[in-house]
Coordinates of C-alpha atoms and ligand atoms in Angstrom, one line a residue:
X1 CA 10.0 90.2 -4.2
X2 CA 7.8 91.5 -1.3
X3 CA 8.5 90.5 2.3
X4 CA 5.6 90.1 4.7
X5 CA 6.1 89.8 8.5
X6 CA 4.4 87.2 10.7
X7 CA 4.6 86.0 14.2
X8 CA 3.7 82.5 13.2
X9 CA 3.7 80.9 9.8
X10 CA 1.9 77.5 9.4
X11 CA 2.7 75.1 6.6
X12 CA -0.2 72.9 5.7
X13 CA -4.0 73.4 6.0
X14 CA -5.1 69.9 7.2
X15 CA -6.5 69.3 10.7
X16 CA -3.2 70.2 12.4
X17 CA -2.6 73.5 10.5
X18 CA -6.2 74.6 10.7
X19 CA -6.3 74.1 14.5
X20 CA -3.1 76.1 14.9
X21 CA -4.4 78.9 12.7
X22 CA -7.7 79.2 14.6
X23 CA -6.1 79.0 18.0
X24 CA -3.3 81.5 17.2
X25 CA -5.8 83.9 15.7
X26 CA -8.0 83.7 18.8
X27 CA -5.0 84.8 20.8
X28 CA -4.4 87.8 18.6
X29 CA -1.2 86.6 17.0
X30 CA -0.2 87.7 13.5
X31 CA -0.5 84.2 11.9
X32 CA -0.9 83.0 8.3
X33 CA -1.0 79.6 6.7
X34 CA 0.3 78.4 3.4
X35 CA -1.1 75.4 1.5
X36 CA 0.2 73.9 -1.7
X37 CA -3.3 72.6 -2.6
X38 CA -6.1 74.6 -4.1
X39 CA -8.3 74.0 -1.0
X40 CA -8.2 73.0 2.6
X41 CA -8.1 69.5 4.1
X42 CA -4.5 68.4 3.7
X43 CA -4.5 64.7 2.8
X44 CA -8.2 64.9 2.1
X45 CA -7.6 67.4 -0.7
X46 CA -5.0 65.1 -2.4
X47 CA -6.4 61.6 -1.7
X48 CA -9.4 61.7 -4.0
X49 CA -8.6 58.3 -5.6
X50 CA -11.5 55.8 -6.1
X51 CA -12.7 54.5 -2.8
X52 CA -10.7 56.8 -0.5
X53 CA -12.4 57.0 2.8
X54 CA -11.7 57.5 6.5
X55 CA -10.7 54.6 8.7
X56 CA -12.1 56.3 11.9
X57 CA -15.8 56.6 12.9
X58 CA -16.9 59.9 11.4
X59 CA -18.3 61.2 14.7
X60 CA -14.8 60.9 16.2
X61 CA -13.1 62.2 13.1
X62 CA -13.9 65.8 13.7
X63 CA -12.7 68.8 15.7
X64 CA -14.1 68.7 19.3
X65 CA -15.6 72.3 19.3
X66 CA -19.4 71.8 19.7
X67 CA -20.0 74.8 17.4
X68 CA -18.4 72.7 14.6
X69 CA -20.0 69.3 15.3
X70 CA -23.5 70.4 16.5
X71 CA -24.9 70.9 13.0
X72 CA -22.6 68.6 11.0
X73 CA -23.6 65.1 10.0
X74 CA -21.8 62.5 8.1
X75 CA -24.0 60.1 6.2
X76 CA -21.9 57.0 6.7
X77 CA -20.0 55.7 9.7
X78 CA -16.8 55.9 7.7
X79 CA -17.2 58.9 5.4
X80 CA -15.6 59.0 2.0
X81 CA -13.1 61.7 0.9
X82 CA -15.8 63.9 -0.7
X83 CA -17.8 64.1 2.6
X84 CA -14.6 64.9 4.6
X85 CA -13.9 67.7 2.1
X86 CA -17.4 69.0 2.6
X87 CA -16.8 68.8 6.4
X88 CA -13.7 71.0 5.9
X89 CA -15.8 73.5 3.9
X90 CA -18.3 73.5 6.8
X91 CA -15.5 74.3 9.2
X92 CA -14.3 77.1 6.9
X93 CA -17.8 78.5 6.6
X94 CA -18.0 78.7 10.4
X95 CA -14.5 80.0 11.2
X96 CA -13.6 81.8 8.0
X97 CA -10.1 80.3 8.0
X98 CA -9.5 80.7 4.3
X99 CA -9.0 84.5 4.7
X100 CA -5.7 83.7 6.4
X101 CA -4.5 80.9 4.0
X102 CA -2.5 81.3 0.8
X103 CA -3.7 78.4 -1.4
X104 CA -1.8 77.0 -4.4
X105 CA 1.4 78.1 -2.6
X106 CA 4.3 75.9 -1.8
X107 CA 7.0 76.7 0.7
X108 CA 10.2 75.6 -1.0
X109 CA 12.8 77.0 1.3
X110 CA 13.3 78.5 4.8
X111 CA 16.5 80.0 6.2
X112 CA 17.0 81.0 9.8
X113 CA 18.5 84.4 10.2
X114 CA 20.4 84.5 13.6
X115 CA 20.6 88.3 13.7
X116 CA 16.9 88.9 13.5
X117 CA 16.1 85.5 15.0
X118 CA 13.5 85.0 12.3
X119 CA 12.8 82.5 9.6
X120 CA 12.9 83.9 6.0
X121 CA 10.6 81.6 4.1
X122 CA 10.3 81.3 0.3
X123 CA 6.7 80.8 -1.0
X124 CA 6.0 80.0 -4.6
X125 CA 2.5 80.4 -6.1
X126 CA 1.6 77.7 -8.6
X127 CA -1.1 79.9 -10.0
X128 CA 0.9 83.1 -10.7
X129 CA 4.5 81.8 -10.5
X130 CA 4.9 84.7 -8.0
X131 CA 7.7 84.1 -5.4
X132 CA 7.3 85.9 -2.2
X133 CA 9.3 86.0 1.0
X134 CA 7.7 85.7 4.4
X135 CA 9.5 86.6 7.5
X136 CA 8.3 84.8 10.6
X137 CA 9.4 84.4 14.2
X138 CA 8.0 80.8 14.5
X139 CA 7.7 78.3 11.7
X140 CA 5.1 75.5 12.3
X141 CA 5.3 72.5 10.0
X142 CA 1.9 70.9 9.8
X143 CA 2.7 68.7 6.8
X144 CA 1.1 65.5 8.1
X145 CA 2.5 62.0 7.8
X146 CA 1.4 61.4 4.2
X147 CA 2.2 64.5 2.2
X148 CA 5.2 63.2 0.1
X149 CA 4.0 60.3 -2.2
X150 CA 6.5 57.6 -2.9
X151 CA 6.8 56.1 -6.4
X152 CA 9.3 53.3 -6.7
X153 CA 11.7 53.2 -9.5
X154 CA 10.1 50.9 -12.0
X155 CA 12.0 50.8 -15.3
X156 CA 9.9 52.1 -18.2
X157 CA 7.1 53.6 -16.1
X158 CA 7.3 56.9 -17.9
X159 CA 6.8 55.1 -21.2
X160 CA 3.3 53.8 -20.3
X161 CA 0.8 55.1 -22.8
X162 CA -2.2 54.8 -20.6
X163 CA -3.2 56.7 -17.4
X164 CA -0.8 56.3 -14.4
X165 CA -1.2 58.1 -11.2
X166 CA 0.0 57.8 -7.6
X167 CA -3.2 57.5 -5.4
X168 CA -2.3 60.7 -3.6
X169 CA -2.0 62.6 -6.9
X170 CA -5.2 61.2 -8.4
X171 CA -6.8 63.8 -10.8
X172 CA -9.2 66.0 -9.0
X173 CA -11.7 65.5 -11.9
X174 CA -11.5 61.7 -11.4
X175 CA -10.8 58.9 -13.9
X176 CA -13.6 56.9 -15.5
X177 CA -12.9 53.2 -14.5
X178 CA -15.8 51.7 -16.4
X179 CA -14.8 48.7 -18.4
X180 CA -11.1 49.6 -18.1
X181 CA -8.2 47.3 -17.5
X182 CA -6.7 48.5 -14.2
X183 CA -3.4 47.6 -12.4
X184 CA -3.2 48.3 -8.7
X185 CA 0.4 48.3 -7.4
X186 CA 0.5 48.1 -3.6
X187 CA -1.9 46.6 -1.0
X188 CA -1.7 49.2 1.7
X189 CA -4.9 51.1 2.7
X190 CA -4.9 52.9 -0.6
X191 CA -4.4 49.9 -2.8
X192 CA -7.1 47.9 -1.0
X193 CA -9.6 50.8 -1.4
X194 CA -8.8 51.3 -5.1
X195 CA -9.0 47.5 -5.8
X196 CA -12.4 47.0 -4.1
X197 CA -13.8 50.2 -5.6
X198 CA -12.7 49.3 -9.2
X199 CA -13.7 45.6 -9.2
X200 CA -17.5 46.1 -9.7
X201 CA -17.1 48.5 -12.7
X202 CA -13.8 47.7 -14.3
X203 CA -13.2 45.3 -17.2
X204 CA -10.2 43.8 -15.4
X205 CA -8.4 44.5 -12.1
X206 CA -5.0 43.1 -11.5
X207 CA -3.6 43.6 -8.0
X208 CA 0.2 43.5 -7.7
X209 CA 0.9 42.5 -4.1
X210 CA 4.3 42.3 -2.4
X211 CA 3.1 41.8 1.2
X212 CA -0.4 40.6 2.1
X213 CA -2.5 43.2 3.9
X214 CA -4.0 42.0 7.1
X215 CA -7.2 44.0 6.4
X216 CA -10.0 44.3 8.9
X217 CA -13.7 44.5 8.1
X218 CA -14.9 48.1 8.1
X219 CA -18.5 47.2 9.0
X220 CA -19.6 50.3 7.1
X221 CA -23.2 51.5 7.3
X222 CA -25.3 54.5 6.6
X223 CA -26.2 56.8 9.5
X224 CA -29.7 58.2 9.5
X225 CA -30.6 61.7 10.5
X226 CA -32.3 60.3 13.6
X227 CA -29.3 58.2 14.6
X228 CA -27.0 61.2 14.1
X229 CA -29.3 63.4 16.2
X230 CA -29.4 60.7 19.0
X231 CA -25.6 60.2 18.8
X232 CA -24.9 63.9 19.3
X233 CA -25.8 63.5 23.0
X234 CA -22.8 61.3 23.4
X235 CA -20.3 63.4 21.4
X236 CA -18.9 65.6 24.2
X237 CA -18.1 62.7 26.5
X238 CA -16.6 60.6 23.7
X239 CA -14.5 63.5 22.4
X240 CA -13.2 64.1 25.9
X241 CA -12.4 60.4 26.2
X242 CA -10.2 60.6 23.0
X243 CA -7.3 62.2 25.0
X244 CA -7.3 59.4 27.5
X245 CA -6.8 56.5 25.1
X246 CA -3.7 55.1 23.5
X247 CA -4.6 56.1 19.9
X248 CA -7.0 59.0 20.5
X249 CA -10.2 57.1 19.8
X250 CA -13.2 56.7 22.0
X251 CA -12.2 53.1 22.8
X252 CA -9.0 51.6 24.0
X253 CA -7.2 48.3 24.6
X254 CA -8.8 45.9 27.0
X255 CA -7.3 46.0 30.5
X256 CA -6.2 42.4 30.2
X257 CA -3.8 40.3 28.1
X258 CA -4.5 37.1 26.3
X259 CA -2.7 35.0 29.0
X260 CA -5.1 36.4 31.6
X261 CA -8.1 34.7 30.1
X262 CA -9.2 31.2 29.0
X263 CA -9.2 30.2 25.4
X264 CA -13.0 30.4 25.4
X265 CA -13.0 33.9 26.8
X266 CA -10.3 35.0 24.3
X267 CA -12.2 33.7 21.4
X268 CA -15.4 35.3 22.6
X269 CA -13.6 38.7 22.9
X270 CA -12.2 38.2 19.4
X271 CA -15.7 37.6 18.1
X272 CA -17.1 40.6 19.9
X273 CA -14.4 42.9 18.4
X274 CA -14.9 41.4 15.0
X275 CA -18.6 42.2 15.1
X276 CA -17.9 45.8 15.9
X277 CA -15.3 46.0 13.2
X278 CA -13.1 48.9 12.2
X279 CA -10.0 49.4 14.3
X280 CA -11.6 47.8 17.4
X281 CA -9.8 44.4 16.7
X282 CA -6.6 46.4 16.4
X283 CA -6.6 49.2 19.1
X284 CA -9.3 47.7 21.2
X285 CA -7.7 44.3 21.4
X286 CA -6.0 42.6 24.4
X287 CA -3.4 45.0 25.8
X288 CA -0.4 42.7 25.0
X289 CA -1.2 42.5 21.3
X290 CA 1.9 44.5 20.3
X291 CA 4.1 42.9 22.9
X292 CA 3.4 39.2 23.2
X293 CA 4.1 37.1 20.1
X294 CA 1.7 34.3 21.2
X295 CA -1.2 36.7 21.8
X296 CA -0.5 38.4 18.5
X297 CA -0.4 35.0 16.7
X298 CA -3.7 34.0 18.3
X299 CA -5.5 36.9 16.8
X300 CA -3.7 36.4 13.5
X301 CA -5.0 32.9 13.3
X302 CA -8.5 34.1 14.1
X303 CA -8.2 36.7 11.3
X304 CA -6.8 34.2 8.8
X305 CA -9.5 31.6 9.4
X306 CA -12.3 34.3 9.1
X307 CA -10.7 35.7 6.0
X308 CA -10.2 32.5 4.2
X309 CA -13.9 31.7 4.5
X310 CA -14.5 34.7 2.2
X311 CA -12.2 33.6 -0.6
X312 CA -13.7 30.8 -2.8
X313 CA -10.5 29.9 -4.6
X314 CA -8.4 28.0 -2.1
X315 CA -5.3 28.6 -4.3
X316 CA -5.4 32.2 -3.3
X317 CA -5.5 31.5 0.5
X318 CA -1.7 31.4 0.9
X319 CA -1.3 34.6 -1.1
X320 CA -4.0 36.6 0.7
X321 CA -4.3 35.1 4.1
X322 CA -1.2 32.9 4.6
X323 CA -0.9 30.1 7.1
X324 CA 1.9 32.0 8.9
X325 CA 1.7 35.8 9.4
X326 CA 3.8 37.9 7.0
X327 CA 4.6 40.0 10.1
X328 CA 2.9 40.3 13.5
X329 CA -0.6 41.6 13.3
X330 CA -1.0 45.4 13.6
X331 CA 2.6 46.4 13.7
X332 CA 2.0 47.5 10.1
X333 CA -1.2 49.6 9.9
X334 CA -4.2 47.4 9.0
X335 CA -6.5 48.6 6.3
X336 CA -10.3 48.6 6.8
X337 CA -12.0 46.9 3.9
X338 CA -15.6 46.5 2.8
X339 CA -15.6 43.8 0.2
X340 CA -11.8 43.4 -0.5
X341 CA -11.6 39.6 -0.2
X342 CA -14.8 39.0 -2.1
X343 CA -13.4 40.8 -5.2
X344 CA -11.1 37.8 -5.7
X345 CA -14.2 35.7 -6.3
X346 CA -14.9 37.7 -9.4
X347 CA -13.7 36.6 -12.8
X348 CA -12.4 40.0 -13.7
X349 CA -10.0 40.2 -10.7
X350 CA -6.4 38.7 -10.6
X351 CA -3.6 38.8 -8.1
X352 CA 0.1 38.8 -9.0
X353 CA 2.3 37.8 -6.1
X354 CA 5.3 40.0 -6.5
X355 CA 7.4 37.9 -4.1
X356 CA 7.2 35.0 -6.6
X357 CA 6.9 37.1 -9.8
X358 CA 8.2 40.6 -9.5
X359 CA 7.6 43.5 -11.9
X360 CA 10.4 43.6 -14.4
X361 CA 9.5 46.7 -16.3
X362 CA 6.7 48.8 -17.8
X363 CA 6.0 49.2 -21.5
X364 CA 3.7 51.5 -23.4
X365 CA 1.0 48.7 -23.1
X366 CA 1.4 47.6 -19.6
X367 CA 3.4 45.7 -17.0
X368 CA 5.9 43.0 -17.8
X369 CA 6.5 40.6 -14.9
X370 CA 9.7 38.5 -14.5
X371 CA 8.0 35.4 -16.0
X372 CA 8.0 37.4 -19.3
X373 CA 4.2 38.0 -19.4
X374 CA 3.1 41.4 -20.5
X375 CA -0.1 42.4 -18.7
X376 CA -1.9 45.1 -20.8
X377 CA -3.6 48.0 -18.9
X378 CA -5.5 51.2 -19.5
X379 CA -4.8 52.5 -16.0
X380 CA -2.1 52.0 -13.5
X381 CA -2.8 53.0 -9.9
X382 CA 0.4 53.4 -7.9
X383 CA -0.7 52.8 -4.4
X384 CA 2.9 52.6 -3.2
X385 CA 2.7 54.8 -0.1
X386 CA 4.6 57.8 1.2
X387 CA 8.0 59.0 2.4
X388 CA 6.0 59.1 5.6
X389 CA 6.2 61.5 8.6
X390 CA 9.6 63.1 7.8
X391 CA 9.1 63.4 4.0
X392 CA 6.9 66.4 4.0
X393 CA 9.4 68.3 6.2
X394 CA 12.6 67.3 4.5
X395 CA 11.1 68.1 1.1
X396 CA 11.4 71.8 2.1
X397 CA 14.9 73.2 2.0
X398 CA 14.9 74.3 5.7
X399 CA 18.4 75.6 6.7
X400 CA 19.6 76.9 10.0
X401 CA 22.0 79.9 10.5
X402 CA 25.0 77.7 9.8
X403 CA 23.5 76.6 6.4
X404 CA 22.8 73.0 7.5
X405 CA 19.5 71.6 6.3
X406 CA 17.0 69.5 8.3
X407 CA 17.4 66.8 5.6
X408 CA 21.1 66.6 6.4
X409 CA 20.6 66.8 10.1
X410 CA 18.2 63.8 9.8
X411 CA 20.2 61.8 7.3
X412 CA 21.0 59.3 10.0
X413 CA 17.5 59.4 11.5
X414 CA 15.1 62.1 12.7
X415 CA 15.8 63.4 16.2
X416 CA 13.5 65.5 18.2
X417 CA 12.7 66.7 21.7
X418 CA 9.1 65.9 22.7
X419 CA 8.3 65.0 19.1
X420 CA 7.9 68.7 18.4
X421 CA 11.3 70.3 17.7
X422 CA 14.8 69.4 16.5
X423 CA 18.2 70.5 17.9
X424 CA 20.1 73.0 15.6
X425 CA 16.9 74.5 14.2
X426 CA 15.6 77.3 16.4
X427 CA 12.0 78.5 16.4
X428 CA 10.9 75.5 14.3
X429 CA 8.1 73.3 15.5
X430 CA 6.3 70.3 14.1
X431 CA 2.7 69.2 14.8
X432 CA 1.9 65.6 14.0
X433 CA 5.5 65.1 13.1
X434 CA 8.3 62.6 13.8
X435 CA 8.4 61.0 17.3
X436 CA 5.0 62.4 18.2
X437 CA 1.9 60.2 18.5
X438 CA 1.3 61.0 14.8
X439 CA 0.6 57.8 12.8
X440 CA -0.5 56.0 16.0
X441 CA -3.2 58.6 16.8
X442 CA -6.5 59.6 15.4
X443 CA -5.6 62.7 13.3
X444 CA -8.1 65.3 14.7
X445 CA -7.3 64.2 18.3
X446 CA -3.6 64.6 17.8
X447 CA -4.1 67.9 16.0
X448 CA -5.8 69.2 19.1
X449 CA -4.0 67.4 21.9
X450 CA -0.4 68.0 20.7
X451 CA -1.7 71.2 19.1
X452 CA -2.9 72.7 22.4
X453 CA 0.6 72.2 23.9
X454 CA 2.2 73.9 20.9
X455 CA -0.3 76.8 21.0
X456 CA 0.4 77.2 24.7
X457 CA 4.2 77.1 24.1
X458 CA 4.2 79.6 21.2
X459 CA 1.7 81.9 23.0
X460 CA 4.0 81.8 26.1
X461 CA 7.0 82.7 23.9
X462 CA 5.3 85.5 22.0
X463 CA 4.0 87.1 25.2
X464 CA 7.5 87.0 26.8
X465 CA 10.8 88.6 25.8
X466 CA 12.1 85.3 24.5
X467 CA 12.8 85.4 20.7
X468 CA 14.8 82.2 20.2
X469 CA 14.2 78.7 21.4
X470 CA 16.0 75.5 20.6
X471 CA 15.8 72.0 22.1
X472 CA 18.9 70.7 23.7
X473 CA 20.7 67.6 22.5
X474 CA 20.3 66.1 25.9
X475 CA 16.5 66.4 25.7
X476 CA 16.6 64.7 22.4
X477 CA 18.6 61.8 23.8
X478 CA 16.1 61.4 26.7
X479 CA 13.2 61.4 24.2
X480 CA 14.9 58.7 22.1
X481 CA 15.6 56.6 25.1
X482 CA 11.9 56.7 26.1
X483 CA 11.0 55.6 22.5
X484 CA 13.6 52.8 22.5
X485 CA 12.4 51.5 25.8
X486 CA 9.0 50.8 24.4
X487 CA 10.3 49.5 21.1
X488 CA 12.6 47.0 22.8
X489 CA 9.6 45.3 24.4
X490 CA 7.3 45.5 21.3
X491 CA 7.0 43.8 17.9
X492 CA 7.1 46.9 15.8
X493 CA 10.5 46.2 14.2
X494 CA 9.2 42.9 12.9
X495 CA 7.6 44.5 9.8
X496 CA 9.1 46.7 7.1
X497 CA 6.5 49.4 7.7
X498 CA 6.3 53.1 7.2
X499 CA 6.0 53.4 11.0
X500 CA 9.6 52.1 11.1
X501 CA 10.7 54.2 8.0
X502 CA 11.4 50.9 6.4
X503 CA 9.2 51.4 3.3
X504 CA 11.6 53.7 1.5
X505 CA 14.9 52.3 0.2
X506 CA 17.9 53.9 1.8
X507 CA 15.8 55.7 4.5
X508 CA 17.3 55.2 8.0
X509 CA 15.2 52.6 9.8
X510 CA 13.8 53.9 13.0
X511 CA 10.5 54.1 14.9
X512 CA 9.1 57.4 13.5
X513 CA 6.3 57.6 16.1
X514 CA 6.0 58.1 19.8
X515 CA 5.0 54.5 20.6
X516 CA 3.8 54.8 24.2
X517 CA 0.3 56.2 23.5
X518 CA -1.3 59.6 23.7
X519 CA -1.9 59.8 27.5
X520 CA 1.8 59.2 28.2
X521 CA 2.7 61.8 25.5
X522 CA 0.4 64.4 27.0
X523 CA 1.9 63.7 30.4
X524 CA 5.4 64.4 29.0
X525 CA 4.5 67.6 27.2
X526 CA 2.3 69.0 30.0
X527 CA 5.0 68.3 32.6
X528 CA 7.4 70.2 30.3
X529 CA 5.0 73.2 30.2
X530 CA 4.4 73.1 34.0
X531 CA 8.2 73.2 34.5
X532 CA 8.8 76.0 32.1
X533 CA 9.9 74.0 29.1
X534 CA 13.3 72.7 30.4
X535 CA 14.0 70.8 27.2
X536 CA 14.6 74.1 25.4
X537 CA 17.3 76.8 25.6
X538 CA 15.6 80.2 25.5
X539 CA 17.2 83.5 24.6
Ligands
LIG601 O1 0.7 53.2 1.6 P1 1.4 51.9 2.4 P2 -0.9 53.5 1.6 N1 6.8 47.3 -5.6 O2 2.8 52.4 2.6 C1 3.7 48.5 -1.8 C2 -3.0 56.1 5.5 N2 -4.2 55.9 4.6 O3 -1.0 54.8 0.8 O4 4.0 46.2 2.1 C3 5.6 46.8 -5.3 O5 0.7 51.4 3.5 C4 3.9 48.1 -0.4 O6 4.3 46.8 -0.3 P3 5.1 46.3 1.1 C5 -2.9 54.9 6.5 O7 -2.4 55.4 7.7 C6 -5.4 55.8 5.2 O8 -1.7 52.4 1.2 O9 6.1 47.4 1.4 N3 4.9 47.2 -4.2 C7 2.5 48.4 0.2 O10 1.6 47.3 -0.1 C8 -1.9 54.1 5.7 O11 -1.2 53.2 6.5 C9 -6.5 55.6 4.5 O12 5.7 45.0 0.7 C10 5.4 48.2 -3.5 C11 2.0 49.6 -0.6 O13 2.9 49.7 -1.8 C12 -1.0 55.1 5.1 O14 -1.9 56.2 4.8 C13 -6.4 55.3 3.1 C14 6.6 48.8 -3.9 C15 2.2 50.9 0.1 O15 1.3 50.8 1.2 C16 -0.3 54.7 3.9 O16 -1.2 53.9 3.1 C17 -5.1 55.4 2.6 C18 7.4 48.3 -4.9 N4 8.6 48.8 -5.3 C19 -4.1 55.6 3.3 N5 6.9 49.8 -3.0 C20 -7.8 55.5 5.2 O17 -8.6 54.6 5.0 C21 5.8 49.8 -2.1 N6 4.9 48.9 -2.5 C22 -8.1 56.7 6.1

């Protein structure tokens, strides 16, 4: 087994990992990245299921470097996975990042050696079965929030004779859906996309729904070359604006709450947001939408009435757009849809309400529900989500000098300082990880905004005589208190969402994100940098 020596080892080659790689390289550090997939893109390598596409305007779903966006154009406002992949290829062509990435290589374990103050990392190649050791001063986990798929325990699933895949492990070569009988389990963003993409071509689509998705119209459209060229003039300002908004977009919440306006003005604002579509009715809504139950309910009622107009069969209204909300709007991430509600007007699309009629087991032929009916299928799409945010980190056997693992340390909940490091694990940093803006933030924005702070921190350490840093328990408690203070006022705990770690049986329920918005986060970390990183013990 060979051992290579690095200053910085990056795990993951999505937006966060690639940004770190490029910036560390620019500063002359000995850096390398390891990626389990065969190509770059992170989630955009794995999520190639039918209909997978971005839920952010393409122009704002890019790195901010003009050298990268100047000659890159997406053809649709919300690009699909293949265009995002092509974008990553474009970035690689410009920056030649791949020369410093080991693809098809999974980090399985990392052990901190207190004597050398270095991580000893085990990397396994899925191509050659070679196992190599990498010694690194700093280990950067850039594993994203959706890198560990979750498949619920459904009795008999392994006996299914057809094709069954989790959406994030969809075959790279695709699956022909034409004329097939397709089951879609789950109605998160992935399930909605698979269902609406399958319905026009499949023989039969049956959606197995536990909780109705409060999906928002995507308002997708093509972007012509002329429009792209014209829009480029606005990119620099809009990209700069991303760091100043709650969720890293080029728009933000209104500077007023629902109680501040008349009913007429409220409804006019709702209509205006609805026309723009996308996440504007979510993260560009009234500023009390996550905090005031009445305001939240007002928008839910607006959404319900709009949505019901699209579903011809009134018997489905209570399942798809219930009278009362399944949970407050937006505290579970909304999906963007293109024709999702109209598919239920097709003869070949059915809905099974799992609250009334749960899945009992799977057979070789299909899915048996508790009413005894066997639904026969050719394909089962498991759109059942992820062990989000922490799962990609705890999947690696990361152990400190005392032999304790991160997974054990977080058994009763993830704990971090500044959403970037965890006490007991020196020289280990997370980008886009637990208690950072993460799932509440546009990915490329977070990769750069939090990423810049981490680059600065690691650069500061590597150019000083410090060789070991670790956050204090006190700094973690302070961070937790700040998160709790927002959550106590908000409606987030009213849904069993992946934001709250409530989607995985047995996982400790906690707010996994920094819920106070990107500007407040940047103020915290930049203050830390200005004060010499007082949250950390340095040696
Ligand atoms: O996963 P999810 P996802 N039996 O966790 C259901 C991003 N993303 O992959 O709601 C039956 O949201 C579960 O039901 P319930 C985006 O941030 C973005 O769809 O828990 N059903 C739910 O309906 C998103 O938020 C895009 O009651 C079961 C579904 O499975 C995040 O990734 C596209 C079940 C899981 O939904 C995750 O989205 C895709 C069981 N035992 C994803 N267990 C873009 O558009 C779970 N479910 C960019």
